[in-house]
PDB file of C-alpha atoms in Angstrom:
ATOM      1  CA  MET K   1     -33.284  67.793 -10.619  1.00  0.00           C
ATOM      2  CA  LYS K   2     -35.636  65.036  -9.486  1.00  0.00           C
ATOM      3  CA  SER K   3     -38.140  65.813  -6.726  1.00  0.00           C
ATOM      4  CA  ARG K   4     -37.283  64.319  -3.326  1.00  0.00           C
ATOM      5  CA  LEU K   5     -40.698  65.072  -1.802  1.00  0.00           C
ATOM      6  CA  HIS K   6     -41.426  61.367  -1.364  1.00  0.00           C
ATOM      7  CA  VAL K   7     -38.585  61.209   1.178  1.00  0.00           C
ATOM      8  CA  HIS K   8     -40.505  63.565   3.484  1.00  0.00           C
ATOM      9  CA  VAL K   9     -44.103  62.460   2.930  1.00  0.00           C
ATOM     10  CA  GLY K  10     -43.946  59.876   5.731  1.00  0.00           C
ATOM     11  CA  THR K  11     -45.134  56.323   6.119  1.00  0.00           C
ATOM     12  CA  LEU K  12     -48.071  54.621   4.437  1.00  0.00           C
ATOM     13  CA  ARG K  13     -49.682  54.412   7.868  1.00  0.00           C
ATOM     14  CA  GLN K  14     -49.514  58.192   8.163  1.00  0.00           C
ATOM     15  CA  LEU K  15     -51.231  58.488   4.782  1.00  0.00           C
ATOM     16  CA  GLU K  16     -53.963  56.136   6.012  1.00  0.00           C
ATOM     17  CA  ILE K  17     -54.445  58.302   9.095  1.00  0.00           C
ATOM     18  CA  LEU K  18     -54.528  61.429   6.928  1.00  0.00           C
ATOM     19  CA  LEU K  19     -57.342  59.972   4.809  1.00  0.00           C
ATOM     20  CA  ALA K  20     -59.264  58.902   7.902  1.00  0.00           C
ATOM     21  CA  VAL K  21     -59.074  62.447   9.324  1.00  0.00           C
ATOM     22  CA  HIS K  22     -60.217  63.866   5.990  1.00  0.00           C
ATOM     23  CA  ASP K  23     -63.015  61.356   5.428  1.00  0.00           C
ATOM     24  CA  HIS K  24     -64.376  61.496   8.978  1.00  0.00           C
ATOM     25  CA  GLY K  25     -64.008  65.256   9.296  1.00  0.00           C
ATOM     26  CA  GLY K  26     -62.030  65.286  12.522  1.00  0.00           C
ATOM     27  CA  ILE K  27     -59.401  63.808  14.807  1.00  0.00           C
ATOM     28  CA  SER K  28     -61.818  62.175  17.233  1.00  0.00           C
ATOM     29  CA  ASP K  29     -63.891  60.287  14.668  1.00  0.00           C
ATOM     30  CA  ALA K  30     -60.750  59.252  12.748  1.00  0.00           C
ATOM     31  CA  ALA K  31     -59.236  57.844  15.944  1.00  0.00           C
ATOM     32  CA  LYS K  32     -62.395  55.805  16.631  1.00  0.00           C
ATOM     33  CA  ALA K  33     -62.452  54.452  13.073  1.00  0.00           C
ATOM     34  CA  LEU K  34     -58.796  53.407  13.284  1.00  0.00           C
ATOM     35  CA  TYR K  35     -58.979  52.134  16.879  1.00  0.00           C
ATOM     36  CA  LEU K  36     -56.299  54.622  17.910  1.00  0.00           C
ATOM     37  CA  THR K  37     -56.168  57.261  20.618  1.00  0.00           C
ATOM     38  CA  GLN K  38     -56.759  60.910  19.726  1.00  0.00           C
ATOM     39  CA  PRO K  39     -53.235  61.929  20.848  1.00  0.00           C
ATOM     40  CA  THR K  40     -51.752  59.280  18.552  1.00  0.00           C
ATOM     41  CA  VAL K  41     -53.686  60.577  15.536  1.00  0.00           C
ATOM     42  CA  SER K  42     -52.825  64.200  16.392  1.00  0.00           C
ATOM     43  CA  MET K  43     -49.140  63.333  16.788  1.00  0.00           C
ATOM     44  CA  GLN K  44     -48.974  61.525  13.431  1.00  0.00           C
ATOM     45  CA  MET K  45     -50.692  64.420  11.664  1.00  0.00           C
ATOM     46  CA  LYS K  46     -48.235  66.831  13.271  1.00  0.00           C
ATOM     47  CA  LYS K  47     -45.269  64.728  12.095  1.00  0.00           C
ATOM     48  CA  LEU K  48     -46.689  64.525   8.582  1.00  0.00           C
ATOM     49  CA  SER K  49     -47.275  68.297   8.480  1.00  0.00           C
ATOM     50  CA  GLU K  50     -43.703  68.929   9.687  1.00  0.00           C
ATOM     51  CA  ALA K  51     -42.336  66.519   7.089  1.00  0.00           C
ATOM     52  CA  ILE K  52     -44.187  68.328   4.284  1.00  0.00           C
ATOM     53  CA  GLY K  53     -43.218  71.726   5.673  1.00  0.00           C
ATOM     54  CA  VAL K  54     -46.671  73.339   5.558  1.00  0.00           C
ATOM     55  CA  PRO K  55     -49.879  73.035   7.614  1.00  0.00           C
ATOM     56  CA  LEU K  56     -52.211  70.338   6.268  1.00  0.00           C
ATOM     57  CA  TYR K  57     -55.325  71.631   7.986  1.00  0.00           C
ATOM     58  CA  ASN K  58     -56.644  74.236  10.406  1.00  0.00           C
ATOM     59  CA  ILE K  59     -59.162  73.916  13.211  1.00  0.00           C
ATOM     60  CA  SER K  60     -62.168  76.169  12.739  1.00  0.00           C
ATOM     61  CA  HIS K  61     -65.117  75.972  15.113  1.00  0.00           C
ATOM     62  CA  ARG K  62     -63.838  72.593  16.320  1.00  0.00           C
ATOM     63  CA  LYS K  63     -63.823  71.273  12.755  1.00  0.00           C
ATOM     64  CA  VAL K  64     -60.872  70.236  10.639  1.00  0.00           C
ATOM     65  CA  VAL K  65     -60.546  72.372   7.510  1.00  0.00           C
ATOM     66  CA  PHE K  66     -57.893  71.155   5.092  1.00  0.00           C
ATOM     67  CA  THR K  67     -55.548  73.606   3.404  1.00  0.00           C
ATOM     68  CA  ASP K  68     -54.929  73.500  -0.334  1.00  0.00           C
ATOM     69  CA  GLU K  69     -51.641  71.719   0.376  1.00  0.00           C
ATOM     70  CA  GLY K  70     -53.459  69.258   2.626  1.00  0.00           C
ATOM     71  CA  LEU K  71     -56.059  68.520  -0.057  1.00  0.00           C
ATOM     72  CA  ALA K  72     -53.288  67.967  -2.610  1.00  0.00           C
ATOM     73  CA  LEU K  73     -51.657  65.457  -0.253  1.00  0.00           C
ATOM     74  CA  VAL K  74     -55.025  63.752   0.325  1.00  0.00           C
ATOM     75  CA  LYS K  75     -55.418  63.287  -3.422  1.00  0.00           C
ATOM     76  CA  THR K  76     -51.926  61.806  -3.686  1.00  0.00           C
ATOM     77  CA  ALA K  77     -52.528  59.581  -0.660  1.00  0.00           C
ATOM     78  CA  VAL K  78     -55.627  58.141  -2.352  1.00  0.00           C
ATOM     79  CA  GLU K  79     -53.607  57.373  -5.474  1.00  0.00           C
ATOM     80  CA  VAL K  80     -50.717  55.816  -3.535  1.00  0.00           C
ATOM     81  CA  LEU K  81     -52.872  53.625  -1.298  1.00  0.00           C
ATOM     82  CA  ASP K  82     -55.047  52.635  -4.261  1.00  0.00           C
ATOM     83  CA  SER K  83     -51.906  51.548  -6.120  1.00  0.00           C
ATOM     84  CA  PHE K  84     -50.904  49.354  -3.200  1.00  0.00           C
ATOM     85  CA  ALA K  85     -54.421  47.908  -3.046  1.00  0.00           C
ATOM     86  CA  ARG K  86     -54.209  47.003  -6.738  1.00  0.00           C
ATOM     87  CA  LEU K  87     -50.749  45.514  -6.177  1.00  0.00           C
ATOM     88  CA  ASP K  88     -52.080  43.454  -3.274  1.00  0.00           C
ATOM     89  CA  MET K  89     -54.920  42.141  -5.437  1.00  0.00           C
ATOM     90  CA  SER K  90     -52.541  41.408  -8.303  1.00  0.00           C
ATOM     91  CA  LEU K  91     -50.140  39.525  -6.023  1.00  0.00           C
ATOM     92  CA  SER K  92     -53.041  37.610  -4.524  1.00  0.00           C
ATOM     93  CA  ASN K  93     -54.214  36.597  -8.000  1.00  0.00           C
ATOM     94  CA  MET K  94     -50.693  35.529  -8.885  1.00  0.00           C
ATOM     95  CA  ARG K  95     -50.414  33.473  -5.708  1.00  0.00           C
ATOM     96  CA  GLU K  96     -53.634  31.721  -6.653  1.00  0.00           C
ATOM     97  CA  LEU K  97     -52.521  31.594 -10.321  1.00  0.00           C
ATOM     98  CA  LYS K  98     -55.541  33.603 -11.457  1.00  0.00           C
ATOM     99  CA  SER K  99     -53.266  35.826 -13.514  1.00  0.00           C
ATOM    100  CA  GLY K 100     -49.681  36.142 -14.724  1.00  0.00           C
ATOM    101  CA  THR K 101     -47.540  34.919 -17.600  1.00  0.00           C
ATOM    102  CA  LEU K 102     -45.519  31.757 -18.228  1.00  0.00           C
ATOM    103  CA  ARG K 103     -42.767  32.249 -20.810  1.00  0.00           C
ATOM    104  CA  LEU K 104     -41.415  29.229 -22.685  1.00  0.00           C
ATOM    105  CA  SER K 105     -38.811  29.011 -25.427  1.00  0.00           C
ATOM    106  CA  VAL K 106     -38.678  25.629 -27.168  1.00  0.00           C
ATOM    107  CA  VAL K 107     -36.763  24.063 -30.042  1.00  0.00           C
ATOM    108  CA  ASN K 108     -38.700  23.305 -33.216  1.00  0.00           C
ATOM    109  CA  THR K 109     -39.180  19.564 -32.785  1.00  0.00           C
ATOM    110  CA  SER K 110     -40.709  19.930 -29.315  1.00  0.00           C
ATOM    111  CA  GLN K 111     -43.584  21.965 -30.741  1.00  0.00           C
ATOM    112  CA  TYR K 112     -45.284  18.647 -31.591  1.00  0.00           C
ATOM    113  CA  PHE K 113     -45.834  17.624 -27.976  1.00  0.00           C
ATOM    114  CA  ILE K 114     -45.547  20.846 -25.942  1.00  0.00           C
ATOM    115  CA  PRO K 115     -49.214  21.752 -26.676  1.00  0.00           C
ATOM    116  CA  HIS K 116     -50.267  18.391 -25.186  1.00  0.00           C
ATOM    117  CA  LEU K 117     -48.335  19.342 -22.049  1.00  0.00           C
ATOM    118  CA  LEU K 118     -49.679  22.889 -21.854  1.00  0.00           C
ATOM    119  CA  GLY K 119     -53.326  21.952 -22.460  1.00  0.00           C
ATOM    120  CA  PRO K 120     -54.080  20.398 -19.039  1.00  0.00           C
ATOM    121  CA  PHE K 121     -52.026  23.073 -17.243  1.00  0.00           C
ATOM    122  CA  CYS K 122     -54.064  25.843 -18.874  1.00  0.00           C
ATOM    123  CA  GLU K 123     -57.275  24.025 -17.950  1.00  0.00           C
ATOM    124  CA  HIS K 124     -56.158  24.067 -14.306  1.00  0.00           C
ATOM    125  CA  TYR K 125     -55.130  27.747 -14.469  1.00  0.00           C
ATOM    126  CA  PRO K 126     -57.202  29.479 -17.195  1.00  0.00           C
ATOM    127  CA  GLY K 127     -56.109  32.942 -16.061  1.00  0.00           C
ATOM    128  CA  VAL K 128     -52.441  32.296 -16.857  1.00  0.00           C
ATOM    129  CA  GLU K 129     -51.150  33.657 -20.175  1.00  0.00           C
ATOM    130  CA  ILE K 130     -48.670  31.501 -22.104  1.00  0.00           C
ATOM    131  CA  GLN K 131     -45.976  33.079 -24.261  1.00  0.00           C
ATOM    132  CA  LEU K 132     -44.420  30.377 -26.444  1.00  0.00           C
ATOM    133  CA  LYS K 133     -41.381  31.035 -28.642  1.00  0.00           C
ATOM    134  CA  VAL K 134     -40.359  28.339 -31.138  1.00  0.00           C
ATOM    135  CA  GLY K 135     -36.906  28.332 -32.763  1.00  0.00           C
ATOM    136  CA  ASN K 136     -33.948  26.104 -33.498  1.00  0.00           C
ATOM    137  CA  ARG K 137     -31.389  25.130 -30.875  1.00  0.00           C
ATOM    138  CA  GLU K 138     -29.115  28.082 -31.650  1.00  0.00           C
ATOM    139  CA  GLN K 139     -31.929  30.613 -31.345  1.00  0.00           C
ATOM    140  CA  THR K 140     -33.215  29.045 -28.132  1.00  0.00           C
ATOM    141  CA  MET K 141     -29.700  29.042 -26.684  1.00  0.00           C
ATOM    142  CA  GLU K 142     -29.435  32.755 -27.384  1.00  0.00           C
ATOM    143  CA  ARG K 143     -32.672  33.412 -25.482  1.00  0.00           C
ATOM    144  CA  LEU K 144     -31.345  31.331 -22.581  1.00  0.00           C
ATOM    145  CA  LYS K 145     -28.171  33.425 -22.445  1.00  0.00           C
ATOM    146  CA  ARG K 146     -30.272  36.594 -22.319  1.00  0.00           C
ATOM    147  CA  GLY K 147     -32.580  35.130 -19.646  1.00  0.00           C
ATOM    148  CA  VAL K 148     -35.706  36.017 -21.604  1.00  0.00           C
ATOM    149  CA  ASP K 149     -37.947  33.124 -20.562  1.00  0.00           C
ATOM    150  CA  ASP K 150     -38.901  31.008 -17.548  1.00  0.00           C
ATOM    151  CA  PHE K 151     -38.057  27.663 -19.177  1.00  0.00           C
ATOM    152  CA  TYR K 152     -36.328  26.347 -22.278  1.00  0.00           C
ATOM    153  CA  VAL K 153     -36.834  22.953 -23.920  1.00  0.00           C
ATOM    154  CA  PHE K 154     -33.819  21.153 -25.406  1.00  0.00           C
ATOM    155  CA  SER K 155     -33.018  17.611 -26.460  1.00  0.00           C
ATOM    156  CA  HIS K 156     -29.355  18.323 -25.609  1.00  0.00           C
ATOM    157  CA  PRO K 157     -29.078  20.714 -22.649  1.00  0.00           C
ATOM    158  CA  PRO K 158     -26.250  23.255 -22.818  1.00  0.00           C
ATOM    159  CA  GLN K 159     -23.212  22.259 -20.787  1.00  0.00           C
ATOM    160  CA  ASP K 160     -21.433  25.591 -20.558  1.00  0.00           C
ATOM    161  CA  THR K 161     -24.112  27.732 -18.932  1.00  0.00           C
ATOM    162  CA  ASP K 162     -25.217  28.269 -15.332  1.00  0.00           C
ATOM    163  CA  THR K 163     -28.412  26.245 -15.595  1.00  0.00           C
ATOM    164  CA  GLU K 164     -30.500  23.548 -13.983  1.00  0.00           C
ATOM    165  CA  SER K 165     -32.619  20.999 -15.822  1.00  0.00           C
ATOM    166  CA  ILE K 166     -34.987  18.065 -15.509  1.00  0.00           C
ATOM    167  CA  GLU K 167     -35.467  15.246 -17.998  1.00  0.00           C
ATOM    168  CA  PHE K 168     -39.127  14.641 -18.776  1.00  0.00           C
ATOM    169  CA  LEU K 169     -39.478  12.656 -22.025  1.00  0.00           C
ATOM    170  CA  ASP K 170     -37.563  10.270 -24.287  1.00  0.00           C
ATOM    171  CA  ASN K 171     -36.690  11.607 -27.731  1.00  0.00           C
ATOM    172  CA  PRO K 172     -35.746   8.720 -30.041  1.00  0.00           C
ATOM    173  CA  LEU K 173     -34.492   9.747 -33.493  1.00  0.00           C
ATOM    174  CA  VAL K 174     -35.515   7.338 -36.245  1.00  0.00           C
ATOM    175  CA  ALA K 175     -34.875   6.907 -39.950  1.00  0.00           C
ATOM    176  CA  ILE K 176     -37.867   7.591 -42.215  1.00  0.00           C
ATOM    177  CA  ALA K 177     -38.655   6.961 -45.877  1.00  0.00           C
ATOM    178  CA  TYR K 178     -41.746   7.038 -48.088  1.00  0.00           C
ATOM    179  CA  GLU K 179     -43.833   3.869 -48.002  1.00  0.00           C
ATOM    180  CA  GLY K 180     -42.796   2.672 -51.458  1.00  0.00           C
ATOM    181  CA  HIS K 181     -39.072   3.253 -50.967  1.00  0.00           C
ATOM    182  CA  PRO K 182     -36.849   0.293 -52.023  1.00  0.00           C
ATOM    183  CA  LEU K 183     -35.606  -0.008 -48.428  1.00  0.00           C
ATOM    184  CA  ALA K 184     -39.116   0.034 -46.960  1.00  0.00           C
ATOM    185  CA  ASN K 185     -39.636  -3.717 -47.330  1.00  0.00           C
ATOM    186  CA  LYS K 186     -36.320  -4.653 -45.741  1.00  0.00           C
ATOM    187  CA  LYS K 187     -36.651  -6.172 -42.271  1.00  0.00           C
ATOM    188  CA  HIS K 188     -33.043  -5.640 -41.247  1.00  0.00           C
ATOM    189  CA  LEU K 189     -30.971  -2.630 -42.254  1.00  0.00           C
ATOM    190  CA  THR K 190     -27.679  -1.078 -41.182  1.00  0.00           C
ATOM    191  CA  LEU K 191     -26.258   2.388 -41.696  1.00  0.00           C
ATOM    192  CA  LYS K 192     -24.272   1.050 -44.645  1.00  0.00           C
ATOM    193  CA  ASP K 193     -27.503   0.111 -46.418  1.00  0.00           C
ATOM    194  CA  PHE K 194     -28.596   3.686 -46.866  1.00  0.00           C
ATOM    195  CA  ARG K 195     -25.392   5.742 -46.775  1.00  0.00           C
ATOM    196  CA  ASP K 196     -25.644   6.285 -50.535  1.00  0.00           C
ATOM    197  CA  GLU K 197     -29.310   7.307 -50.441  1.00  0.00           C
ATOM    198  CA  ALA K 198     -30.180  10.990 -50.870  1.00  0.00           C
ATOM    199  CA  PHE K 199     -30.312  12.288 -47.303  1.00  0.00           C
ATOM    200  CA  LEU K 200     -32.331  15.277 -46.067  1.00  0.00           C
ATOM    201  CA  ILE K 201     -30.951  16.960 -42.955  1.00  0.00           C
ATOM    202  CA  ARG K 202     -31.928  19.785 -40.628  1.00  0.00           C
ATOM    203  CA  GLU K 203     -30.000  23.063 -40.682  1.00  0.00           C
ATOM    204  CA  GLN K 204     -26.899  23.881 -38.642  1.00  0.00           C
ATOM    205  CA  GLY K 205     -27.950  25.085 -35.224  1.00  0.00           C
ATOM    206  CA  SER K 206     -30.821  22.613 -34.819  1.00  0.00           C
ATOM    207  CA  GLY K 207     -30.836  19.990 -32.069  1.00  0.00           C
ATOM    208  CA  THR K 208     -31.639  17.209 -34.541  1.00  0.00           C
ATOM    209  CA  ARG K 209     -28.661  18.152 -36.719  1.00  0.00           C
ATOM    210  CA  HIS K 210     -26.468  18.249 -33.601  1.00  0.00           C
ATOM    211  CA  ALA K 211     -27.588  14.725 -32.583  1.00  0.00           C
ATOM    212  CA  VAL K 212     -27.285  13.235 -36.084  1.00  0.00           C
ATOM    213  CA  GLU K 213     -23.774  14.594 -36.611  1.00  0.00           C
ATOM    214  CA  ALA K 214     -22.612  13.299 -33.211  1.00  0.00           C
ATOM    215  CA  PHE K 215     -24.130   9.910 -34.051  1.00  0.00           C
ATOM    216  CA  LEU K 216     -22.389   9.763 -37.441  1.00  0.00           C
ATOM    217  CA  ARG K 217     -19.038  10.705 -35.896  1.00  0.00           C
ATOM    218  CA  LYS K 218     -19.452   7.932 -33.352  1.00  0.00           C
ATOM    219  CA  HIS K 219     -20.034   5.403 -36.139  1.00  0.00           C
ATOM    220  CA  ASN K 220     -17.421   6.948 -38.445  1.00  0.00           C
ATOM    221  CA  MET K 221     -20.059   7.299 -41.146  1.00  0.00           C
ATOM    222  CA  GLN K 222     -20.827   9.899 -43.799  1.00  0.00           C
ATOM    223  CA  LEU K 223     -24.207  10.192 -45.485  1.00  0.00           C
ATOM    224  CA  ASN K 224     -25.105  11.473 -48.923  1.00  0.00           C
ATOM    225  CA  ILE K 225     -26.539  14.839 -47.883  1.00  0.00           C
ATOM    226  CA  LYS K 226     -28.585  16.287 -50.739  1.00  0.00           C
ATOM    227  CA  MET K 227     -30.648  18.943 -49.034  1.00  0.00           C
ATOM    228  CA  THR K 228     -30.641  21.060 -45.858  1.00  0.00           C
ATOM    229  CA  ILE K 229     -34.062  22.103 -44.567  1.00  0.00           C
ATOM    230  CA  GLU K 230     -35.115  24.303 -41.637  1.00  0.00           C
ATOM    231  CA  SER K 231     -38.387  22.511 -40.912  1.00  0.00           C
ATOM    232  CA  ASN K 232     -39.370  19.017 -39.795  1.00  0.00           C
ATOM    233  CA  GLU K 233     -42.668  19.289 -41.621  1.00  0.00           C
ATOM    234  CA  ALA K 234     -40.917  20.293 -44.838  1.00  0.00           C
ATOM    235  CA  ILE K 235     -38.565  17.308 -44.496  1.00  0.00           C
ATOM    236  CA  LYS K 236     -41.519  14.947 -44.022  1.00  0.00           C
ATOM    237  CA  HIS K 237     -43.225  16.240 -47.167  1.00  0.00           C
ATOM    238  CA  LEU K 238     -39.995  16.061 -49.141  1.00  0.00           C
ATOM    239  CA  VAL K 239     -39.535  12.457 -48.010  1.00  0.00           C
ATOM    240  CA  MET K 240     -43.130  11.675 -49.042  1.00  0.00           C
ATOM    241  CA  SER K 241     -42.329  13.289 -52.401  1.00  0.00           C
ATOM    242  CA  LYS K 242     -39.533  10.727 -52.897  1.00  0.00           C
ATOM    243  CA  LEU K 243     -36.730  13.268 -52.693  1.00  0.00           C
ATOM    244  CA  GLY K 244     -34.762  11.388 -50.051  1.00  0.00           C
ATOM    245  CA  ILE K 245     -34.723   9.794 -46.621  1.00  0.00           C
ATOM    246  CA  SER K 246     -34.054  11.418 -43.255  1.00  0.00           C
ATOM    247  CA  ILE K 247     -33.565  10.973 -39.514  1.00  0.00           C
ATOM    248  CA  LEU K 248     -36.063  12.818 -37.340  1.00  0.00           C
ATOM    249  CA  SER K 249     -37.525  12.641 -33.866  1.00  0.00           C
ATOM    250  CA  ALA K 250     -40.159   9.933 -33.580  1.00  0.00           C
ATOM    251  CA  HIS K 251     -42.401  12.618 -32.069  1.00  0.00           C
ATOM    252  CA  THR K 252     -42.671  14.323 -35.451  1.00  0.00           C
ATOM    253  CA  LEU K 253     -44.512  11.196 -36.590  1.00  0.00           C
ATOM    254  CA  THR K 254     -46.397  10.411 -33.368  1.00  0.00           C
ATOM    255  CA  TYR K 255     -47.853  13.886 -32.966  1.00  0.00           C
ATOM    256  CA  GLY K 256     -47.388  15.334 -36.418  1.00  0.00           C
ATOM    257  CA  GLY K 257     -48.839  12.465 -38.445  1.00  0.00           C
ATOM    258  CA  GLN K 258     -47.064   9.809 -40.495  1.00  0.00           C
ATOM    259  CA  SER K 259     -49.353   9.152 -43.439  1.00  0.00           C
ATOM    260  CA  GLY K 260     -47.204   8.100 -46.401  1.00  0.00           C
ATOM    261  CA  LEU K 261     -44.113   7.582 -44.245  1.00  0.00           C
ATOM    262  CA  ILE K 262     -42.452   4.508 -42.752  1.00  0.00           C
ATOM    263  CA  LYS K 263     -39.803   3.996 -40.096  1.00  0.00           C
ATOM    264  CA  LEU K 264     -36.795   2.111 -41.406  1.00  0.00           C
ATOM    265  CA  PRO K 265     -35.596  -0.749 -39.137  1.00  0.00           C
ATOM    266  CA  VAL K 266     -31.947   0.361 -38.984  1.00  0.00           C
ATOM    267  CA  HIS K 267     -29.889  -1.725 -36.547  1.00  0.00           C
ATOM    268  CA  GLU K 268     -27.937   1.240 -35.128  1.00  0.00           C
ATOM    269  CA  LEU K 269     -31.055   3.335 -34.597  1.00  0.00           C
ATOM    270  CA  PRO K 270     -32.854   4.956 -32.903  1.00  0.00           C
ATOM    271  CA  ILE K 271     -30.493   7.628 -31.650  1.00  0.00           C
ATOM    272  CA  ASP K 272     -31.135   7.736 -27.921  1.00  0.00           C
ATOM    273  CA  SER K 273     -31.827  11.228 -26.627  1.00  0.00           C
ATOM    274  CA  HIS K 274     -34.202  12.914 -24.214  1.00  0.00           C
ATOM    275  CA  TRP K 275     -36.160  16.108 -23.731  1.00  0.00           C
ATOM    276  CA  PHE K 276     -35.241  18.475 -20.919  1.00  0.00           C
ATOM    277  CA  PHE K 277     -36.729  21.537 -19.315  1.00  0.00           C
ATOM    278  CA  VAL K 278     -33.878  23.963 -18.619  1.00  0.00           C
ATOM    279  CA  TRP K 279     -33.824  27.171 -16.588  1.00  0.00           C
ATOM    280  CA  SER K 280     -31.242  29.694 -15.491  1.00  0.00           C
ATOM    281  CA  LYS K 281     -29.989  29.434 -11.907  1.00  0.00           C
ATOM    282  CA  SER K 282     -29.552  33.181 -11.736  1.00  0.00           C
ATOM    283  CA  LYS K 283     -33.169  34.004 -12.611  1.00  0.00           C
ATOM    284  CA  ARG K 284     -35.623  33.969  -9.707  1.00  0.00           C
ATOM    285  CA  GLN K 285     -38.576  31.750 -10.568  1.00  0.00           C
ATOM    286  CA  THR K 286     -42.046  33.264 -10.454  1.00  0.00           C
ATOM    287  CA  LEU K 287     -44.853  31.511  -8.586  1.00  0.00           C
ATOM    288  CA  ILE K 288     -46.287  30.471 -11.942  1.00  0.00           C
ATOM    289  CA  ALA K 289     -42.952  29.013 -13.048  1.00  0.00           C
ATOM    290  CA  GLN K 290     -42.658  27.080  -9.776  1.00  0.00           C
ATOM    291  CA  LYS K 291     -46.172  25.684 -10.162  1.00  0.00           C
ATOM    292  CA  PHE K 292     -45.536  24.713 -13.794  1.00  0.00           C
ATOM    293  CA  LEU K 293     -42.345  22.855 -12.861  1.00  0.00           C
ATOM    294  CA  GLN K 294     -44.246  20.948 -10.171  1.00  0.00           C
ATOM    295  CA  TYR K 295     -46.925  20.124 -12.732  1.00  0.00           C
ATOM    296  CA  VAL K 296     -44.359  18.803 -15.227  1.00  0.00           C
ATOM    297  CA  GLU K 297     -42.725  16.592 -12.618  1.00  0.00           C
ATOM    298  CA  LYS K 298     -45.933  15.265 -11.052  1.00  0.00           C
ATOM    299  CA  GLU K 299     -48.419  15.128 -13.950  1.00  0.00           C
ATOM    300  CA  GLY K 300     -46.843  16.300 -17.200  1.00  0.00           C
ATOM    301  CA  ARG K 301     -44.555  13.316 -17.702  1.00  0.00           C
ATOM    302  CA  ASN K 302     -47.426  10.874 -17.250  1.00  0.00           C
ATOM    303  CA  ILE K 303     -49.669  12.834 -19.611  1.00  0.00           C
ATOM    304  CA  LEU K 304     -47.090  12.686 -22.409  1.00  0.00           C
ATOM    305  CA  HIS K 305     -46.223   9.028 -21.802  1.00  0.00           C
ATOM    306  CA  THR K 306     -49.922   8.179 -21.952  1.00  0.00           C
ATOM    307  CA  GLU K 307     -50.276  10.111 -25.211  1.00  0.00           C
ATOM    308  CA  LEU K 308     -47.318   8.233 -26.702  1.00  0.00           C
ATOM    309  CA  SER K 309     -48.590   4.810 -25.628  1.00  0.00           C
ATOM    310  CA  ARG K 310     -51.891   5.487 -27.376  1.00  0.00           C
ATOM    311  CA  ASN K 311     -50.184   6.364 -30.635  1.00  0.00           C
TER     312      ASN K 311
END
């Protein structure tokens, strides 16, 4: 059976008074230190003793002498009040963003620009720890359903969950090929021009795959899919190795490098999509999460747009 002693110990204020009586060696000096009257201190000590069920101290030669039970309670009172002091300091640090953790779960493609967004935020708040989980859309959706993180980054926000979101960056999907590809010198292309080319596509469950398939359905088009790959970087290297063409986020080139690659000027492209920060309505936002969202809306967007304009 669990102990119910804490129900009878009394208030934190009574514990503070207890420590004052112990540390100052008497009722009178404790009352002066706490700016209370002697009867008030005596009454609170009496209530605390009655709540515990044993005397906490005796008066001997006008001095307070604590019993063994009283000394045990003094030791516990120190631990309890010290715990609250540490909590107060911790909460104060969190309010000032000197400590705490920001948890983000992002889809693979966003890993190219998310560091550029986090960098200035971490400079502002160096005491904040960042936990960053990178996965495909399906994996990130699963974390959203479990409410693991503060924010989730998608190019296509989920429609069937209890969430809120903000759009913060364009995410154009473009066709890429190696520089010497036969289509690379064409100034005007259509989807029909490369539907027979070997096409490299992201895996099922990825946001890019989701967008490409929706785009192809809209245009009633099928491509010659030769390979399914779970990595944007792997697709880029396979394209550079002349194993096919692909459609990827322009950010994989802007931030990830495009040496040896070229964007194909396809009339129907780019696929127009956007990046969103998503969070669960049911999860209470921490102070750090609130500050990060403000940062994204006020500064983050401009930082990323500036980065893109330079590239």
